[in-house]
PDB file of N, CA and C in Angstrom:
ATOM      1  N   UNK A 207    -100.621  49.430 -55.967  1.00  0.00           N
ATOM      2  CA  UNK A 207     -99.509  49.682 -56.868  1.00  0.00           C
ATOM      3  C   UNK A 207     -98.899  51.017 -56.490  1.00  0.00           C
ATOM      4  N   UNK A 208     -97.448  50.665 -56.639  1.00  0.00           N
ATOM      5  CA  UNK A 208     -96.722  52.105 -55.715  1.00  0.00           C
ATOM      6  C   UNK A 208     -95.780  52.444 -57.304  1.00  0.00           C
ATOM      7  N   UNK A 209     -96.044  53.686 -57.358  1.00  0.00           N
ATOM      8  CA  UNK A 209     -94.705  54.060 -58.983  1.00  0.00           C
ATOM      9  C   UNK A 209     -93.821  54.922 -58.068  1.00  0.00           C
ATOM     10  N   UNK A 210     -92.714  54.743 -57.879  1.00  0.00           N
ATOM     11  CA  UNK A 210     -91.437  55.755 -57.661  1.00  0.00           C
ATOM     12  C   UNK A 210     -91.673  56.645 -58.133  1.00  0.00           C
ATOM     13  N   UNK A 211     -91.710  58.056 -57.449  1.00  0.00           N
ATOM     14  CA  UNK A 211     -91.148  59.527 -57.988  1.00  0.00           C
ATOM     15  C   UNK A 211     -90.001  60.106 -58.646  1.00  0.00           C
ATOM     16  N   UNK A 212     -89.706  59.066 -58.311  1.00  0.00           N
ATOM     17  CA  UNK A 212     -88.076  59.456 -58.926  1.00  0.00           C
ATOM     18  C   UNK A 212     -87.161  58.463 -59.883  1.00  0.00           C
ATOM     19  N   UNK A 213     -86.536  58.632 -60.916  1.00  0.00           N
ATOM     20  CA  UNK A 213     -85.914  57.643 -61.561  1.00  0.00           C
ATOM     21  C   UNK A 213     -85.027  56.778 -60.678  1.00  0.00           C
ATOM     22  N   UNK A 214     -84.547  55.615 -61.152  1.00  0.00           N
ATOM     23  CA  UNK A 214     -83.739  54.822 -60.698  1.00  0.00           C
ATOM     24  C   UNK A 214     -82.208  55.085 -61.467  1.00  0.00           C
ATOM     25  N   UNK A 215     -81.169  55.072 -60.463  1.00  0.00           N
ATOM     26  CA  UNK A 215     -80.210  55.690 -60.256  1.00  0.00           C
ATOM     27  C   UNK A 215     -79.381  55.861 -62.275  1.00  0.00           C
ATOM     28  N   UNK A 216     -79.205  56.665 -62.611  1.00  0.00           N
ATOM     29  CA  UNK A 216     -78.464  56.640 -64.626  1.00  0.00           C
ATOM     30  C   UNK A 216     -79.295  55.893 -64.743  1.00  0.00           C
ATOM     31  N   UNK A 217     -80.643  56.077 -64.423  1.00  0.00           N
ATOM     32  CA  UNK A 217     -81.289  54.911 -65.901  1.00  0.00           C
ATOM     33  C   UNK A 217     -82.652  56.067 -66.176  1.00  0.00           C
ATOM     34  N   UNK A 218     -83.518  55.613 -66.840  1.00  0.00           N
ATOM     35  CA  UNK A 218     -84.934  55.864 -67.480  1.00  0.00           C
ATOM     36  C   UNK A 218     -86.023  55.311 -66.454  1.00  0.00           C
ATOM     37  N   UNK A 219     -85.967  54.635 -65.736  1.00  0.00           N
ATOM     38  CA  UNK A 219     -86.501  53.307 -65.268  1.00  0.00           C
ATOM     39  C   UNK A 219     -87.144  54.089 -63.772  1.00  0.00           C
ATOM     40  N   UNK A 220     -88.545  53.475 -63.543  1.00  0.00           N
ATOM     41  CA  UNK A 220     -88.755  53.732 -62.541  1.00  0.00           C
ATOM     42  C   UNK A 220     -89.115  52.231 -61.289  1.00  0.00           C
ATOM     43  N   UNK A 221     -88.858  52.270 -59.909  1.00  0.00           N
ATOM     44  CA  UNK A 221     -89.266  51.054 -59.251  1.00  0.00           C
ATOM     45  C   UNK A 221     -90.562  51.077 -59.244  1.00  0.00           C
ATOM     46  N   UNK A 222     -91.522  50.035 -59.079  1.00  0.00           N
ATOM     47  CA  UNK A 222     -92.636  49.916 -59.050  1.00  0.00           C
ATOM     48  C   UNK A 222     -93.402  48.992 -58.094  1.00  0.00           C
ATOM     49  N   UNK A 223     -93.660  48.843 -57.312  1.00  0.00           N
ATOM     50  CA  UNK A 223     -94.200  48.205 -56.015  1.00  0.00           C
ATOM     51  C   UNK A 223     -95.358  47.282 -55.719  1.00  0.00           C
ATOM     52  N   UNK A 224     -95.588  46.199 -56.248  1.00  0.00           N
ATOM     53  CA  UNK A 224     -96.686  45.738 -55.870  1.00  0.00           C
ATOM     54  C   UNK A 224     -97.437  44.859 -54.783  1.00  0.00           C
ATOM     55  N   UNK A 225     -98.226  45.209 -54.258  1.00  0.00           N
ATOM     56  CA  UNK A 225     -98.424  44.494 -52.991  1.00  0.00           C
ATOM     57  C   UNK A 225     -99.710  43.802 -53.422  1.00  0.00           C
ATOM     58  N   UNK A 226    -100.406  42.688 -52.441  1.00  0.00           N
ATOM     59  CA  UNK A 226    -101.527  42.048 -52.570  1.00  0.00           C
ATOM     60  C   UNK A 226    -101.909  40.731 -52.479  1.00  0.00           C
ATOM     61  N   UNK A 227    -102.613  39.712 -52.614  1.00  0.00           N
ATOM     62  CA  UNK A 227    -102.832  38.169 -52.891  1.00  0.00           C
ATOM     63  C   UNK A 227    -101.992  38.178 -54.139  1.00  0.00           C
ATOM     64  N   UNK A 228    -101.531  36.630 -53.986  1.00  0.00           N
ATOM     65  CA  UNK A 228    -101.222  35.975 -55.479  1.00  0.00           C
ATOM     66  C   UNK A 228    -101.538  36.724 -56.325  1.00  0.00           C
ATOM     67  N   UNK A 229    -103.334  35.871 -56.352  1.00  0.00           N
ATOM     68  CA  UNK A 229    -103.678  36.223 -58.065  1.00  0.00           C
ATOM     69  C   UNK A 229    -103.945  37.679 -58.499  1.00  0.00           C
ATOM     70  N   UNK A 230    -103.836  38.918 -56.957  1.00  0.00           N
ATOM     71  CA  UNK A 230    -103.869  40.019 -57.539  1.00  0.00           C
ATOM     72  C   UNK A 230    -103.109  40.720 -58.025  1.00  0.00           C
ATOM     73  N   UNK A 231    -101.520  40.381 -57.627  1.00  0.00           N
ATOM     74  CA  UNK A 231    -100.216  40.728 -58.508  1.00  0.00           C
ATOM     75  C   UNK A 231    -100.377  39.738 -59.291  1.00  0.00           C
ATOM     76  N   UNK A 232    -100.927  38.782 -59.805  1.00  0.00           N
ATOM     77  CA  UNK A 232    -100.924  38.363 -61.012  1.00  0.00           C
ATOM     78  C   UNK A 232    -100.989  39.078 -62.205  1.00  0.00           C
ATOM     79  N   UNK A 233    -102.389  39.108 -61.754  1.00  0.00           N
ATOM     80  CA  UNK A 233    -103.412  39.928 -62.752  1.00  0.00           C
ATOM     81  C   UNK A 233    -103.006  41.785 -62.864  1.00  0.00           C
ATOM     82  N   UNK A 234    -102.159  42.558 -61.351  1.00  0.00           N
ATOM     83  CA  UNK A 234    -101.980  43.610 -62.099  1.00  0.00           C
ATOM     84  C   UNK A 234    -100.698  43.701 -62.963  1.00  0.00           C
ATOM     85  N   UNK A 235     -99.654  42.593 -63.117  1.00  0.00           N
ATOM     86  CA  UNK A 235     -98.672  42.305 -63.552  1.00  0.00           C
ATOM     87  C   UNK A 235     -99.221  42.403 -65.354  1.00  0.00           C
ATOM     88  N   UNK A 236    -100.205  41.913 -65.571  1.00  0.00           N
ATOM     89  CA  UNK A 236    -100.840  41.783 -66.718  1.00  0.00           C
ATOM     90  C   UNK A 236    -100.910  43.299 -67.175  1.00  0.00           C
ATOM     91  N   UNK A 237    -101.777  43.786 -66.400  1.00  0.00           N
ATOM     92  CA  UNK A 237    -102.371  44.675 -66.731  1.00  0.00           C
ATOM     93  C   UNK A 237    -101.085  46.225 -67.038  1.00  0.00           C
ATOM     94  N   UNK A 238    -100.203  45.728 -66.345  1.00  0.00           N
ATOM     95  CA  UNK A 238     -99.101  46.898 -66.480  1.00  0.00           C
ATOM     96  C   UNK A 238     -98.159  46.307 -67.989  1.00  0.00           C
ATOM     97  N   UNK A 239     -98.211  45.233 -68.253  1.00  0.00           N
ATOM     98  CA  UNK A 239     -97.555  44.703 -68.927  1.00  0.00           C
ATOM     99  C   UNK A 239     -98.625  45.251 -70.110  1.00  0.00           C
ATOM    100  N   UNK A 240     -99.865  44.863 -70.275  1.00  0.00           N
ATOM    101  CA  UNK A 240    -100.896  45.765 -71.916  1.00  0.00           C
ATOM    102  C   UNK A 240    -100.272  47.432 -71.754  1.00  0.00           C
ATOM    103  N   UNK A 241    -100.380  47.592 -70.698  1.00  0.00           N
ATOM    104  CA  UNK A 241    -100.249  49.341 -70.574  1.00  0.00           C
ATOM    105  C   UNK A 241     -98.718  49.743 -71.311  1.00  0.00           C
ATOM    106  N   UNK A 242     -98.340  48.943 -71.092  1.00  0.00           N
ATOM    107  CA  UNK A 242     -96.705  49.255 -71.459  1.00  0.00           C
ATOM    108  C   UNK A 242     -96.216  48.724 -73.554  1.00  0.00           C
ATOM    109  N   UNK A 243     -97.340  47.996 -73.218  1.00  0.00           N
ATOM    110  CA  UNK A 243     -97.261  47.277 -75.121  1.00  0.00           C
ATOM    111  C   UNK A 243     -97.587  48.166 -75.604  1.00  0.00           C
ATOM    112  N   UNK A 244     -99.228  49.271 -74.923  1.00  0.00           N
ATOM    113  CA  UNK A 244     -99.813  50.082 -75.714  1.00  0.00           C
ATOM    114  C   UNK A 244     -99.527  51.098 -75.860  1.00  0.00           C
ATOM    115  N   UNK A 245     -98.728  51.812 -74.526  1.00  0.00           N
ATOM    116  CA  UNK A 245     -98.137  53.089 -74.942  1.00  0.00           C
ATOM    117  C   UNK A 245     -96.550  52.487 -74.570  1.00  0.00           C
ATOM    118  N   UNK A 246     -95.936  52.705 -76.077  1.00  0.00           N
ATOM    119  CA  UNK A 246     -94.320  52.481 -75.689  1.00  0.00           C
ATOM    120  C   UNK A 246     -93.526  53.600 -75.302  1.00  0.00           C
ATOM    121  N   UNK A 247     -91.947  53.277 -74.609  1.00  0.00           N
ATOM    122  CA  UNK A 247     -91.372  54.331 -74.394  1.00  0.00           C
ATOM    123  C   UNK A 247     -91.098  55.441 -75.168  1.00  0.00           C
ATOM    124  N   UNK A 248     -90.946  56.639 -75.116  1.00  0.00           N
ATOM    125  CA  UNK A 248     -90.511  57.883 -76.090  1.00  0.00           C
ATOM    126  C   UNK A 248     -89.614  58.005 -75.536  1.00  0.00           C
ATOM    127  N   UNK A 249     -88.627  58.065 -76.778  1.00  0.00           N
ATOM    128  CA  UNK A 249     -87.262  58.043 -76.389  1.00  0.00           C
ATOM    129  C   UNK A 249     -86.340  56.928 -76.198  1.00  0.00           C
ATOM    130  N   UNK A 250     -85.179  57.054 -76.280  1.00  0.00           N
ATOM    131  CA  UNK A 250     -84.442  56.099 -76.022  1.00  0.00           C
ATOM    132  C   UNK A 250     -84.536  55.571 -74.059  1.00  0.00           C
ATOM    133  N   UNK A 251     -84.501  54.555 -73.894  1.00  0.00           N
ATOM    134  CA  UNK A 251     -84.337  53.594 -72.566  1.00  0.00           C
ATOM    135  C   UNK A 251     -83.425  53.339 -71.972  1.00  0.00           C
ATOM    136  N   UNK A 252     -82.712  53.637 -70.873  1.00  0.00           N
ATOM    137  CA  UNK A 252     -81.537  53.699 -70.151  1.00  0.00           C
ATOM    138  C   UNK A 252     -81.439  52.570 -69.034  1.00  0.00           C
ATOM    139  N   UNK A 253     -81.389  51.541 -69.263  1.00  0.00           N
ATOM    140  CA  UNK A 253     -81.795  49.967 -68.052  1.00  0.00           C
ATOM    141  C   UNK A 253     -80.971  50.504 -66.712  1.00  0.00           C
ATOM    142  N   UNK A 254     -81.828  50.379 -65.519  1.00  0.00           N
ATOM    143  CA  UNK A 254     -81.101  50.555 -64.582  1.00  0.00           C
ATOM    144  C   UNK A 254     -80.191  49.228 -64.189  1.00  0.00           C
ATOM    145  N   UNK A 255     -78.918  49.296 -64.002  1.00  0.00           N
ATOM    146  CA  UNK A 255     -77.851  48.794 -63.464  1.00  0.00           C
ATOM    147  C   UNK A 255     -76.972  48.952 -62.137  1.00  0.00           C
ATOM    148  N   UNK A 256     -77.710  47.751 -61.363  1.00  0.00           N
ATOM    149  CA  UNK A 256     -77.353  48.325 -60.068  1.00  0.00           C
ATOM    150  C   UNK A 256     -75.625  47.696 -60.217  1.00  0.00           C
ATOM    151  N   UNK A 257     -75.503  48.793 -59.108  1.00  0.00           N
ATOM    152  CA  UNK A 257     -73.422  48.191 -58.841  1.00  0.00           C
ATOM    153  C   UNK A 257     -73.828  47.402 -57.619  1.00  0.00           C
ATOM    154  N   UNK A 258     -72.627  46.583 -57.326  1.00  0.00           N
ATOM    155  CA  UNK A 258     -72.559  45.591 -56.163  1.00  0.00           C
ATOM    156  C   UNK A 258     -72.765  46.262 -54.842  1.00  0.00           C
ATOM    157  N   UNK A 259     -73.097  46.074 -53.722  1.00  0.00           N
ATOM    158  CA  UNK A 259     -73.498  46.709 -52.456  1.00  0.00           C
ATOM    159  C   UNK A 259     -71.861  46.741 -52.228  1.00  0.00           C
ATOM    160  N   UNK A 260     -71.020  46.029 -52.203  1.00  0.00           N
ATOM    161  CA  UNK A 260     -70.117  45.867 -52.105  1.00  0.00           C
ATOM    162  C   UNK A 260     -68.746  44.869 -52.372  1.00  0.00           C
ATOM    163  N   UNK A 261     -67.584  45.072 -52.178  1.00  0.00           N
ATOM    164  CA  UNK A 261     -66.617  44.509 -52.707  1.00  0.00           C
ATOM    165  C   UNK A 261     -66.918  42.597 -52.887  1.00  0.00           C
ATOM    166  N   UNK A 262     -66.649  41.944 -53.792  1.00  0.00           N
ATOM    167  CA  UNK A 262     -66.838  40.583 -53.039  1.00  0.00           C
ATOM    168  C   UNK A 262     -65.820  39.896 -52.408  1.00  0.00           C
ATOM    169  N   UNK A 263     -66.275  38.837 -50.952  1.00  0.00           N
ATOM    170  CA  UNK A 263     -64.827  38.780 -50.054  1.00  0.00           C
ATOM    171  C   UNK A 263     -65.167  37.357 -50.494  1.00  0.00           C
ATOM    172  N   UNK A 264     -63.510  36.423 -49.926  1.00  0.00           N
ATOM    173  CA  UNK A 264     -63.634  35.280 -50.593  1.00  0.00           C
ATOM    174  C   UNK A 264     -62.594  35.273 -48.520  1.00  0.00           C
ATOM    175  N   UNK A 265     -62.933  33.787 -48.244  1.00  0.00           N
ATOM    176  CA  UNK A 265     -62.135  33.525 -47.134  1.00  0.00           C
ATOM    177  C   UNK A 265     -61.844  32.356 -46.974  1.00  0.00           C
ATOM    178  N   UNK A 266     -60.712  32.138 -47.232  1.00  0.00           N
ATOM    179  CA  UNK A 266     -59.804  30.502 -47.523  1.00  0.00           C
ATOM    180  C   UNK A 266     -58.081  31.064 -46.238  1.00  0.00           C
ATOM    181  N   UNK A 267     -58.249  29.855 -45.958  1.00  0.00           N
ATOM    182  CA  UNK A 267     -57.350  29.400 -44.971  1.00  0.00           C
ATOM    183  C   UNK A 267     -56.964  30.462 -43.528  1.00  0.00           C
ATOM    184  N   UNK A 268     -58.112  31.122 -43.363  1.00  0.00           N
ATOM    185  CA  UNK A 268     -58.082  32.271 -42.228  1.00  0.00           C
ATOM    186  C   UNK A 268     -57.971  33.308 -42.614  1.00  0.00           C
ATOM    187  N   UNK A 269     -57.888  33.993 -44.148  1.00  0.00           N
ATOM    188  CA  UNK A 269     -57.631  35.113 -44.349  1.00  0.00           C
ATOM    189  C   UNK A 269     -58.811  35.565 -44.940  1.00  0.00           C
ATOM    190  N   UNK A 270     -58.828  36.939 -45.058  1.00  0.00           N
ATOM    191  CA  UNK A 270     -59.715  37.138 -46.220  1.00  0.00           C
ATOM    192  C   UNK A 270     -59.199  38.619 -47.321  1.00  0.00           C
ATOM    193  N   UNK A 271     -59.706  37.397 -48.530  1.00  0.00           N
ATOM    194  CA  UNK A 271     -59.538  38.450 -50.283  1.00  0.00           C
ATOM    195  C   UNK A 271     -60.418  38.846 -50.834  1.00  0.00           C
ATOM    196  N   UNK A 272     -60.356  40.730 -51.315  1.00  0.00           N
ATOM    197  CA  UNK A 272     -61.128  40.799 -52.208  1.00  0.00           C
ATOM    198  C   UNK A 272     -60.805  40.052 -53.153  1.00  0.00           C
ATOM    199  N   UNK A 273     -61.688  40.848 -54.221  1.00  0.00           N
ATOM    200  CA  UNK A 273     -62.351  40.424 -56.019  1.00  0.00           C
ATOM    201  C   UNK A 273     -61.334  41.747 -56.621  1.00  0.00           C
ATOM    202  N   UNK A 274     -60.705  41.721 -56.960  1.00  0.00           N
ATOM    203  CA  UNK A 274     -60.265  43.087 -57.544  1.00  0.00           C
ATOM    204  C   UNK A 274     -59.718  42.126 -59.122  1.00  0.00           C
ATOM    205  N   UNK A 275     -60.699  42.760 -60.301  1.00  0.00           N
ATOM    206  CA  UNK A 275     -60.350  41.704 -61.359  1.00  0.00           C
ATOM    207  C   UNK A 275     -60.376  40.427 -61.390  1.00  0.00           C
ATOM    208  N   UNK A 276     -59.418  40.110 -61.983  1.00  0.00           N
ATOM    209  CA  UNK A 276     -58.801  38.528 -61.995  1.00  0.00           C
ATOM    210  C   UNK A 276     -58.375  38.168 -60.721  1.00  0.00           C
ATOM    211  N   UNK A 277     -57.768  38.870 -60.102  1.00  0.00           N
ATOM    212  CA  UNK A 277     -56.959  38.354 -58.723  1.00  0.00           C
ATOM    213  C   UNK A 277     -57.734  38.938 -57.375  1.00  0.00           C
ATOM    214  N   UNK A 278     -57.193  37.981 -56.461  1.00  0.00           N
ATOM    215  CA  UNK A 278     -57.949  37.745 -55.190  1.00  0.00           C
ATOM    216  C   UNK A 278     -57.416  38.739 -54.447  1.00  0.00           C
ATOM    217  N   UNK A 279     -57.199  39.836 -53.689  1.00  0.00           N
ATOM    218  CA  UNK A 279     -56.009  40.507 -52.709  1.00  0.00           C
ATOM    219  C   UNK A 279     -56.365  39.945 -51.448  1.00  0.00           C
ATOM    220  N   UNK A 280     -55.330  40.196 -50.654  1.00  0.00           N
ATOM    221  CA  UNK A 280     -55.207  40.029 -49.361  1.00  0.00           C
ATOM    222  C   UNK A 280     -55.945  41.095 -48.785  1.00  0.00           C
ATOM    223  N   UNK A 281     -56.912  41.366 -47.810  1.00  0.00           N
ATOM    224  CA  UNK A 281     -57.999  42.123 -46.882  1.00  0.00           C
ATOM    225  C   UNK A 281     -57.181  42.558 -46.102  1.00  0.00           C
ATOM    226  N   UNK A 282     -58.015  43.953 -45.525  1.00  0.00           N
ATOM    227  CA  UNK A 282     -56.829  44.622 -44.086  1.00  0.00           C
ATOM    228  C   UNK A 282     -57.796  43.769 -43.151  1.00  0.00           C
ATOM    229  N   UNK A 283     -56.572  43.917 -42.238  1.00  0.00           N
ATOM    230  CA  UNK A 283     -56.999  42.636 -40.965  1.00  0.00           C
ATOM    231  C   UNK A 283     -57.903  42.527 -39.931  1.00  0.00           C
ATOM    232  N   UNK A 284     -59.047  44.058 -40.136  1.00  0.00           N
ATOM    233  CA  UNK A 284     -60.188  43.782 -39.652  1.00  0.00           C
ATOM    234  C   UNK A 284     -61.520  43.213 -40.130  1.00  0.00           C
ATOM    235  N   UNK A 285     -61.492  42.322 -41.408  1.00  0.00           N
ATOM    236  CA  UNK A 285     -62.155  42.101 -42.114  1.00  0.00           C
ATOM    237  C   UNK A 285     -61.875  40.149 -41.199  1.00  0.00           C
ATOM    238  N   UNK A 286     -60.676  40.133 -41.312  1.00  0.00           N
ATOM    239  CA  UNK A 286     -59.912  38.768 -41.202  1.00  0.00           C
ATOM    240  C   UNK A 286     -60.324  38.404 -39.556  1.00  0.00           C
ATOM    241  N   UNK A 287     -60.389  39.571 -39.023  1.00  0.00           N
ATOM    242  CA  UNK A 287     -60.587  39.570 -37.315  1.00  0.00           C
ATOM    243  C   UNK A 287     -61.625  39.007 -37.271  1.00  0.00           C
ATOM    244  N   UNK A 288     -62.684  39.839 -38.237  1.00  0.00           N
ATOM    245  CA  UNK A 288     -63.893  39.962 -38.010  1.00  0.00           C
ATOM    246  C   UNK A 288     -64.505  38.382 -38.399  1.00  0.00           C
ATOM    247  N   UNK A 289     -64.112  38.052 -39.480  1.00  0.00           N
ATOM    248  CA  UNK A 289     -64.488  36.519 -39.840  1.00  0.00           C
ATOM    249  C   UNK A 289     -63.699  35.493 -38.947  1.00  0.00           C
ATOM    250  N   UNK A 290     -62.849  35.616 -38.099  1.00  0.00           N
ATOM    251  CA  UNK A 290     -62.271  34.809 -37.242  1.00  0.00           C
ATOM    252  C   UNK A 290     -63.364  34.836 -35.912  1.00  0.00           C
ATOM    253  N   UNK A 291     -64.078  35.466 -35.693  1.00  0.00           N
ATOM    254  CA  UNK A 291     -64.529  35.849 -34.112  1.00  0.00           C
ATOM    255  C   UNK A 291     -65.649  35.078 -34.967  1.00  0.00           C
ATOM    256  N   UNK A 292     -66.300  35.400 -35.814  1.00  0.00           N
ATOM    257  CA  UNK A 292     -67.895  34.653 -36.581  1.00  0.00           C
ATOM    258  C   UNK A 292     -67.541  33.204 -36.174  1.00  0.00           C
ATOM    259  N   UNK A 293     -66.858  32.512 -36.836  1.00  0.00           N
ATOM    260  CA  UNK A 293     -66.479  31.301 -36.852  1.00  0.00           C
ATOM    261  C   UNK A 293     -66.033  30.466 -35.421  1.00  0.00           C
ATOM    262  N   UNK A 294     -66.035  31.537 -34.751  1.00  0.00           N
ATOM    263  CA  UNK A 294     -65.950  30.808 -32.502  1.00  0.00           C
ATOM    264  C   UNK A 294     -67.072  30.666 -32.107  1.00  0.00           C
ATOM    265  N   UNK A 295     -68.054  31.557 -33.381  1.00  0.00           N
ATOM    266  CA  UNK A 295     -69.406  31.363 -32.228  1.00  0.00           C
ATOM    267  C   UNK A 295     -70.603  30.570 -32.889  1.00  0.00           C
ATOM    268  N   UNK A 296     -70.870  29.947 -31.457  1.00  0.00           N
ATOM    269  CA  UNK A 296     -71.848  28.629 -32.297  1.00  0.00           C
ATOM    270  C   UNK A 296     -73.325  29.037 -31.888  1.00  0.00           C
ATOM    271  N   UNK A 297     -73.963  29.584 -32.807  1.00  0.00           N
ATOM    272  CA  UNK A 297     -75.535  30.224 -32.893  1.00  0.00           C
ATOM    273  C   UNK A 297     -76.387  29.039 -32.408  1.00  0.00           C
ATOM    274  N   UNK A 298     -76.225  27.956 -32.238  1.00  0.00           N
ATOM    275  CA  UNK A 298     -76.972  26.735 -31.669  1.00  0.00           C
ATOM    276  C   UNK A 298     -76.503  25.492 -31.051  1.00  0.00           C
ATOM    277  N   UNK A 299     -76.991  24.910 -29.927  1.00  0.00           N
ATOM    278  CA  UNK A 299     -76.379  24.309 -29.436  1.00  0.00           C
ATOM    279  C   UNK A 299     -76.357  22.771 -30.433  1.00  0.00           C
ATOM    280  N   UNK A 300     -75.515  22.153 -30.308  1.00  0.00           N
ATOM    281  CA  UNK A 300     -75.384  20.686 -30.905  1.00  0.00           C
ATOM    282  C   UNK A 300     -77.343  19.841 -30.934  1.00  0.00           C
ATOM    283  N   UNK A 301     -77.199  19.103 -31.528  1.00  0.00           N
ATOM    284  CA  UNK A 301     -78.583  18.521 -32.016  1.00  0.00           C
ATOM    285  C   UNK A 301     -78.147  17.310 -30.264  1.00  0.00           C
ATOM    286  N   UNK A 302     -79.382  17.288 -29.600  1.00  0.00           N
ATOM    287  CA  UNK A 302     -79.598  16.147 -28.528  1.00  0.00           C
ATOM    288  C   UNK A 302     -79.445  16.927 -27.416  1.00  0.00           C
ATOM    289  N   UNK A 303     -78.773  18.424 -27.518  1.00  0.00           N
ATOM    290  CA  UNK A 303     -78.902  19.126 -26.337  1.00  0.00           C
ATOM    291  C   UNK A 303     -79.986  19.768 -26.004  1.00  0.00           C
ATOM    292  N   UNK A 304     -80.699  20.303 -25.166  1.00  0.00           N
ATOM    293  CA  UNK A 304     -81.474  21.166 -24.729  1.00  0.00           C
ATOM    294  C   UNK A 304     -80.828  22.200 -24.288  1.00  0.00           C
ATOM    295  N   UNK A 305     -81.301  23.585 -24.488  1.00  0.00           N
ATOM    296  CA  UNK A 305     -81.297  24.292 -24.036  1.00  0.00           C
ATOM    297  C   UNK A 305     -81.915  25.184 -22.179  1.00  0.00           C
ATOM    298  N   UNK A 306     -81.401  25.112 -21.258  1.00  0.00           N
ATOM    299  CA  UNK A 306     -81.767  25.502 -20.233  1.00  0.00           C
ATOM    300  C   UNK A 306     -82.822  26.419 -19.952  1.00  0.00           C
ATOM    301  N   UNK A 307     -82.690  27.209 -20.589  1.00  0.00           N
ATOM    302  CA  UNK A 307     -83.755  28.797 -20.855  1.00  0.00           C
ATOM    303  C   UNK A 307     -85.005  28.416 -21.610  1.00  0.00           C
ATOM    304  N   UNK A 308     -84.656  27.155 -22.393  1.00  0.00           N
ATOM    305  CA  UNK A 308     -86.348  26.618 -23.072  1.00  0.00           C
ATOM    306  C   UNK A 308     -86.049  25.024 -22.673  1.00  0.00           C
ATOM    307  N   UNK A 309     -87.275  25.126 -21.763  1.00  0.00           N
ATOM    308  CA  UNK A 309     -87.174  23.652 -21.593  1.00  0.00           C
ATOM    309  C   UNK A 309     -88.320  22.638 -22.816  1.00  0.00           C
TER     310      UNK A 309
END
């Protein structure tokens, strides 16, 4: 079990890490969960709320739009480049082909 040193970003909240078998994050899942019934927070609780990593893109008919509100905008055109070049390249060859390099 790993506790963060440091709060999580405007909140109260710390990350908490658990590694192990199944049933041993089971069982310390338990055990943090009594610890937490028995001694409650002091003080008021601030939930951490993460923000989006980033904008959300939407890409219909070759272009691409943010999320800004209600409405979709039009993207600057290296976003549009960039999803045009994705879409030429084919990460695998067709099903019945072989590949040369793995026979």
């Amino acid at each position: 079990v790993q506790v963060a040193g440091d709060m999580l970003p405007n909140s109260t909240e710390r990350a908490v890490t658990i590694s192990g078998t199944p049933d041993a994050i089971i069982q310390c899942v338990r055990q943090i969960c009594v610890v937490m019934l028995e001694s409650p927070p002091k003080g008021a609780t601030i939930p951490y709320r993460p923000k989006p990593a980033s904008t959300p893109v939407i890409f219909a008919g070759g272009q691409a739009y943010t999320i800004q509100g209600q409405y979709a905008i039009p993207h600057p055109d290296q976003l549009t480049k960039l999803h045009q070049l994705a879409m030429q390249q084919t990460p695998f060859p067709p099903l019945g082909q072989t590949n040369p390099a793995f026979p």
